[in-house]
Every structure is written in C-alpha cells, then in structure tokens.
mmCIF file of C-alpha atoms in Angstrom:
data_model
loop_
_atom_site.group_PDB
_atom_site.id
_atom_site.type_symbol
_atom_site.label_atom_id
_atom_site.label_comp_id
_atom_site.label_asym_id
_atom_site.label_seq_id
_atom_site.Cartn_x
_atom_site.Cartn_y
_atom_site.Cartn_z
ATOM 1 C CA MET A 360 18.339 100.924 1.044
ATOM 2 C CA ARG A 361 19.865 97.636 -0.050
ATOM 3 C CA LEU A 362 22.530 95.655 2.040
ATOM 4 C CA LYS A 363 24.794 93.231 0.328
ATOM 5 C CA LEU A 364 26.818 90.755 2.337
ATOM 6 C CA ASP A 365 29.913 89.093 0.829
ATOM 7 C CA ILE A 366 31.498 86.345 2.699
ATOM 8 C CA ASP A 367 35.064 85.978 1.811
ATOM 9 C CA PRO A 368 36.365 83.319 1.881
ATOM 10 C CA ASP A 369 33.462 81.175 1.184
ATOM 11 C CA LEU A 370 32.355 79.542 4.385
ATOM 12 C CA VAL A 371 30.921 76.448 2.594
ATOM 13 C CA ALA A 372 34.242 75.848 0.822
ATOM 14 C CA MET A 373 36.075 76.178 4.104
ATOM 15 C CA MET A 374 33.806 73.833 5.865
ATOM 16 C CA GLN A 375 34.221 71.300 2.976
ATOM 17 C CA ALA A 376 37.792 71.727 3.230
ATOM 18 C CA GLU A 377 37.914 70.977 6.845
ATOM 19 C CA ILE A 378 35.748 67.805 6.475
ATOM 20 C CA GLU A 379 38.088 66.589 3.796
ATOM 21 C CA ALA A 380 41.080 67.327 6.069
ATOM 22 C CA GLY A 381 39.381 65.529 8.872
ATOM 23 C CA GLU A 382 38.612 62.535 6.797
ATOM 24 C CA LYS A 383 42.339 62.242 5.651
ATOM 25 C CA ALA A 384 43.578 62.866 9.223
ATOM 26 C CA VAL A 385 41.294 60.101 10.851
ATOM 27 C CA THR A 386 41.992 57.649 7.830
ATOM 28 C CA GLY A 387 45.736 58.306 8.056
ATOM 29 C CA ALA A 388 45.703 57.918 11.990
ATOM 30 C CA MET A 389 43.750 54.735 11.750
ATOM 31 C CA ARG A 390 46.114 53.266 9.083
ATOM 32 C CA GLU A 391 49.038 54.172 11.180
ATOM 33 C CA ALA A 392 47.670 52.866 14.430
ATOM 34 C CA GLY A 393 46.885 49.414 12.768
ATOM 35 C CA LYS A 394 50.348 49.206 11.404
ATOM 36 C CA ASP A 395 51.864 50.083 14.791
ATOM 37 C CA LEU A 396 49.733 47.472 16.519
ATOM 38 C CA LYS A 397 50.606 44.891 13.987
ATOM 39 C CA THR A 398 54.306 45.481 14.594
ATOM 40 C CA ALA A 399 53.923 45.562 18.451
ATOM 41 C CA TRP A 400 52.110 42.122 18.330
ATOM 42 C CA ARG A 401 54.642 40.561 15.941
ATOM 43 C CA GLY A 402 57.439 41.860 18.310
ATOM 44 C CA GLN A 403 55.668 40.325 21.288
ATOM 45 C CA ILE A 404 55.283 36.913 19.664
ATOM 46 C CA THR A 405 58.943 36.813 18.595
ATOM 47 C CA GLY A 406 60.079 38.242 21.861
ATOM 48 C CA ALA A 407 58.246 35.227 23.535
ATOM 49 C CA GLY A 408 60.267 32.808 21.560
ATOM 50 C CA LEU A 409 57.220 31.690 19.375
ATOM 51 C CA GLY A 410 58.910 32.180 16.102
ATOM 52 C CA ARG A 411 58.753 34.395 13.023
ATOM 53 C CA ARG A 412 56.198 32.260 11.250
ATOM 54 C CA LEU A 413 53.647 32.643 13.977
ATOM 55 C CA ALA A 414 54.470 36.451 14.181
ATOM 56 C CA ASN A 415 53.745 36.769 10.549
ATOM 57 C CA SER A 416 50.268 35.407 11.060
ATOM 58 C CA ILE A 417 49.292 38.865 12.361
ATOM 59 C CA ARG A 418 47.771 41.005 9.654
ATOM 60 C CA ASN A 419 46.093 44.440 9.567
ATOM 61 C CA ALA A 420 43.690 46.354 7.287
ATOM 62 C CA THR A 421 42.246 49.713 7.321
ATOM 63 C CA TYR A 422 38.486 50.428 6.240
ATOM 64 C CA PRO A 423 37.360 51.841 3.984
ATOM 65 C CA LYS A 424 39.963 50.277 1.824
ATOM 66 C CA THR A 425 39.770 53.128 -0.882
ATOM 67 C CA GLY A 426 39.142 56.881 -0.094
ATOM 68 C CA ASP A 427 38.889 58.607 3.365
ATOM 69 C CA SER A 428 36.140 58.784 6.025
ATOM 70 C CA LEU A 429 35.671 60.322 9.379
ATOM 71 C CA ASN A 430 34.532 56.726 10.386
ATOM 72 C CA ALA A 431 37.613 54.951 9.336
ATOM 73 C CA THR A 432 38.516 51.931 11.422
ATOM 74 C CA ALA A 433 41.699 49.627 11.646
ATOM 75 C CA LEU A 434 41.491 45.808 12.071
ATOM 76 C CA VAL A 435 44.316 43.795 13.415
ATOM 77 C CA TRP A 436 44.003 39.954 13.490
ATOM 78 C CA SER A 437 45.826 36.719 13.370
ATOM 79 C CA LYS A 438 45.564 34.024 10.768
ATOM 80 C CA ALA A 439 46.197 31.477 13.607
ATOM 81 C CA PRO A 440 43.845 32.761 16.271
ATOM 82 C CA VAL A 441 43.610 29.420 18.144
ATOM 83 C CA ILE A 442 47.264 29.426 18.875
ATOM 84 C CA ILE A 443 47.608 33.022 19.506
ATOM 85 C CA GLY A 444 44.675 32.962 21.874
ATOM 86 C CA ALA A 445 46.124 30.105 23.920
ATOM 87 C CA HIS A 446 49.467 31.749 24.400
ATOM 88 C CA ASN A 447 47.597 35.074 25.106
ATOM 89 C CA ALA A 448 45.061 33.588 27.765
ATOM 90 C CA GLY A 449 47.225 30.710 29.307
ATOM 91 C CA PRO A 450 44.426 28.159 29.365
ATOM 92 C CA LEU A 451 44.247 24.888 31.492
ATOM 93 C CA ILE A 452 44.425 21.815 29.003
ATOM 94 C CA ARG A 453 42.891 18.643 29.676
ATOM 95 C CA SER A 454 42.782 15.381 27.760
ATOM 96 C CA ARG A 455 39.949 14.936 25.437
ATOM 97 C CA ASP A 456 39.029 11.568 26.838
ATOM 98 C CA GLY A 457 39.458 12.437 30.474
ATOM 99 C CA PHE A 458 42.571 10.371 31.074
ATOM 100 C CA TRP A 459 46.121 11.511 30.585
ATOM 101 C CA LEU A 460 48.038 14.056 28.641
ATOM 102 C CA ALA A 461 51.150 12.493 27.021
ATOM 103 C CA ILE A 462 54.080 14.933 26.999
ATOM 104 C CA PRO A 463 57.009 13.745 24.975
ATOM 105 C CA THR A 464 60.444 13.774 26.629
ATOM 106 C CA GLU A 465 63.563 14.571 24.426
ATOM 107 C CA ALA A 466 64.095 10.836 23.974
ATOM 108 C CA ALA A 467 60.759 10.646 22.167
ATOM 109 C CA GLY A 468 61.851 12.822 19.240
ATOM 110 C CA LYS A 469 59.673 14.744 16.914
ATOM 111 C CA SER A 470 56.720 13.825 14.995
ATOM 112 C CA LEU A 471 57.125 13.136 11.170
ATOM 113 C CA ARG A 472 54.042 15.468 10.690
ATOM 114 C CA GLY A 473 55.562 18.296 12.796
ATOM 115 C CA GLY A 474 54.726 19.104 16.303
ATOM 116 C CA ARG A 475 54.595 16.708 19.196
ATOM 117 C CA ILE A 476 54.722 13.054 18.690
ATOM 118 C CA THR A 477 51.935 10.848 20.030
ATOM 119 C CA PRO A 478 52.532 7.608 21.949
ATOM 120 C CA GLY A 479 50.808 5.597 19.058
ATOM 121 C CA GLU A 480 53.052 7.251 16.429
ATOM 122 C CA TRP A 481 56.206 6.627 18.563
ATOM 123 C CA GLU A 482 55.377 2.756 18.733
ATOM 124 C CA ARG A 483 54.693 2.515 14.985
ATOM 125 C CA ARG A 484 57.886 4.239 14.101
ATOM 126 C CA THR A 485 60.199 2.513 16.517
ATOM 127 C CA GLY A 486 58.554 -0.825 16.821
ATOM 128 C CA LEU A 487 58.878 -0.753 20.476
ATOM 129 C CA ARG A 488 56.200 -1.110 23.101
ATOM 130 C CA LEU A 489 55.431 1.507 25.799
ATOM 131 C CA ARG A 490 55.026 0.362 29.238
ATOM 132 C CA PHE A 491 52.950 2.288 31.831
ATOM 133 C CA VAL A 492 54.597 3.209 35.137
ATOM 134 C CA TYR A 493 52.588 4.735 37.805
ATOM 135 C CA ARG A 494 54.139 7.194 40.278
ATOM 136 C CA ARG A 495 52.529 8.562 43.357
ATOM 137 C CA ARG A 496 54.489 11.706 43.392
ATOM 138 C CA GLY A 497 55.352 13.430 40.216
ATOM 139 C CA PRO A 498 54.004 12.460 36.793
ATOM 140 C CA SER A 499 53.647 8.736 35.793
ATOM 141 C CA LEU A 500 55.403 7.585 32.922
ATOM 142 C CA LEU A 501 55.459 5.608 29.497
ATOM 143 C CA VAL A 502 58.722 4.018 29.236
ATOM 144 C CA ALA A 503 60.182 1.563 26.682
ATOM 145 C CA GLU A 504 63.168 -0.912 26.835
ATOM 146 C CA GLY A 505 65.837 0.285 24.429
ATOM 147 C CA ARG A 506 68.862 2.448 24.180
ATOM 148 C CA LEU A 507 69.730 6.024 23.418
ATOM 149 C CA ASN A 508 71.384 6.736 20.106
ATOM 150 C CA THR A 509 73.902 9.573 19.625
ATOM 151 C CA LYS A 510 71.121 12.225 19.366
ATOM 152 C CA GLY A 511 69.672 11.091 22.608
ATOM 153 C CA ARG A 512 66.635 9.399 21.005
ATOM 154 C CA ALA A 513 65.309 6.066 22.107
ATOM 155 C CA VAL A 514 65.785 3.242 19.582
ATOM 156 C CA ALA A 515 65.600 -0.479 19.758
ATOM 157 C CA SER A 516 68.638 -2.239 21.140
ATOM 158 C CA ARG A 517 70.454 -4.661 18.597
ATOM 159 C CA SER A 518 72.713 -5.933 21.383
ATOM 160 C CA LYS A 519 72.195 -9.744 21.915
ATOM 161 C CA THR A 520 73.849 -9.400 25.422
ATOM 162 C CA GLY A 521 71.739 -6.364 26.435
ATOM 163 C CA ARG A 522 74.688 -3.941 26.715
ATOM 164 C CA GLY A 523 73.547 -0.378 26.617
ATOM 165 C CA ARG A 524 69.960 -1.478 27.027
ATOM 166 C CA ALA A 525 68.026 0.575 29.470
ATOM 167 C CA THR A 526 64.475 1.485 30.577
ATOM 168 C CA VAL A 527 63.810 4.998 28.976
ATOM 169 C CA PRO A 528 61.160 7.482 29.889
ATOM 170 C CA ILE A 529 59.527 8.324 26.616
ATOM 171 C CA PHE A 530 56.420 10.238 27.804
ATOM 172 C CA LEU A 531 55.334 12.251 30.940
ATOM 173 C CA LEU A 532 51.629 11.478 31.935
ATOM 174 C CA VAL A 533 49.864 14.185 33.527
ATOM 175 C CA PRO A 534 45.952 14.660 34.137
ATOM 176 C CA GLN A 535 46.254 18.545 32.916
ATOM 177 C CA VAL A 536 48.711 21.255 32.320
ATOM 178 C CA ARG A 537 48.461 25.013 32.191
ATOM 179 C CA LEU A 538 49.823 26.583 29.123
ATOM 180 C CA PRO A 539 52.004 29.510 30.494
ATOM 181 C CA LYS A 540 50.590 32.956 29.463
ATOM 182 C CA ARG A 541 53.338 34.278 27.146
ATOM 183 C CA LEU A 542 51.599 37.123 25.528
ATOM 184 C CA ASP A 543 49.666 40.331 26.598
ATOM 185 C CA LEU A 544 48.080 41.551 23.300
ATOM 186 C CA ALA A 545 45.419 43.670 25.278
ATOM 187 C CA ARG A 546 48.241 45.877 26.655
ATOM 188 C CA GLU A 547 49.371 46.911 23.235
ATOM 189 C CA ALA A 548 45.778 47.187 21.918
ATOM 190 C CA GLU A 549 44.992 49.691 24.669
ATOM 191 C CA ARG A 550 48.194 51.592 24.083
ATOM 192 C CA ALA A 551 47.567 51.784 20.335
ATOM 193 C CA ALA A 552 43.701 52.968 21.182
ATOM 194 C CA ASP A 553 45.079 55.611 23.647
ATOM 195 C CA GLY A 554 47.419 56.989 20.712
ATOM 196 C CA VAL A 555 44.739 57.501 18.175
ATOM 197 C CA PRO A 556 43.439 61.015 19.241
ATOM 198 C CA GLY A 557 46.760 62.520 19.260
ATOM 199 C CA LYS A 558 47.645 61.019 15.957
ATOM 200 C CA ILE A 559 44.346 62.492 14.472
ATOM 201 C CA VAL A 560 44.961 65.925 15.743
ATOM 202 C CA GLY A 561 48.684 65.772 14.609
ATOM 203 C CA LYS A 562 47.789 64.776 11.061
ATOM 204 C CA TRP A 563 45.068 67.463 11.038
ATOM 205 C CA VAL A 564 47.250 70.177 12.198
ATOM 206 C CA GLU A 565 50.034 69.061 9.623
ATOM 207 C CA ARG A 566 47.597 69.660 6.626
ATOM 208 C CA ARG A 567 46.627 73.202 7.885
ATOM 209 C CA LEU A 568 50.238 74.335 8.043
#
C-alpha cells in the first residue's frame, strides 16, 4: 500500500510569503515611526521658540537603506546635538575661567558674528571702556558712559556739554546660570517606541487583506 501526501497550498511558499510580509511590515513601521518622531521633535523645537533652523537640524534614517528586514531600525538625530542637548537637559552653565558670565543687556546689541556679543568685542566696536560695578544684591554690572541711540543701543556721546550722557548697564555679571529646560525629547521618543508594535501589526494585516 502506498500513501501519498499532497500539501496544498505549499507550506514552504506560505512561510516564505509570511516572512516577506513581516519584513515589509517591520520596515514600513520603523520608517513611519522615524518620520513621526522627527516631525514631533521638530514641532517641539519650533513650539519652544528655538527657530525653524534648529528644528531642521533633526534628521532621520531607516536601516537597511535598501530592501526590507525583520531587524529594521530607525535612527533620529540632530546635526546640532550640543545645542539640542542643552535645551533638552537644562544644564547649569559656569564661566570657563571660574569668574563671571557676562550676559549682554539690550543696550549691548548683537555680535557681528552672530549670537551674543562679548565684553571685548563690545569695547572694540564702540571704542568705549566698560567699568565694573559690584552689587551685593542682584547681579554685578559692566557699565559704560555714553548715550542710547534710537534703537536703544549704547553708543559714544558726541555732546560737548554732556547732554544725554548716562551710565548705561551693558552686561550683567553672574557666577552661573541655569539654562531653562525647554524640550522633552524623551517623551516623544517613548511615545514613538510604544506605537511601533501597533504599526507593525497594522501593516502586516493590510498585506493579508
């Protein structure tokens, strides 16, 4: 007596099809999760008032870059990690030399190189000398003898009579300052990770329907 066993459909083909469907589902889910996290992080940055340029430093990529895999991963990162990390952590900032941090007032204006102006640059640009004023309460000051122009910036006084001349605070001096925590990137990352299983199942089911 002979027994003949025919399996229809082919189990090997079925399993291979399921593996391929799983690879596409996992890869698609990771690609979507990475894109969603990038969008969420960028939204946080612009929402915190840190600007579109810094928000655009957030990038994402999915690996493998070509093809599908059950081990697909998504990577989201910033091209300005130091700045992003500072706003995410809210660190305590101290002077490098152990003295004062000079925080420019509105009268100091902006640096020609972008960002905050330093006392040295301010003196070179205006030709005025800064004078240290110690205060027991509140931050000490670096002040200059001059006048305020129409933009509220301190400039040299040209008046021979001293009219309009005043002692103008140019920098506030503090021993340290804590940068406010303006971002919570971990919250969005956890939310994206928690949503991955559902995305995988959804995409796997879609391919079977």
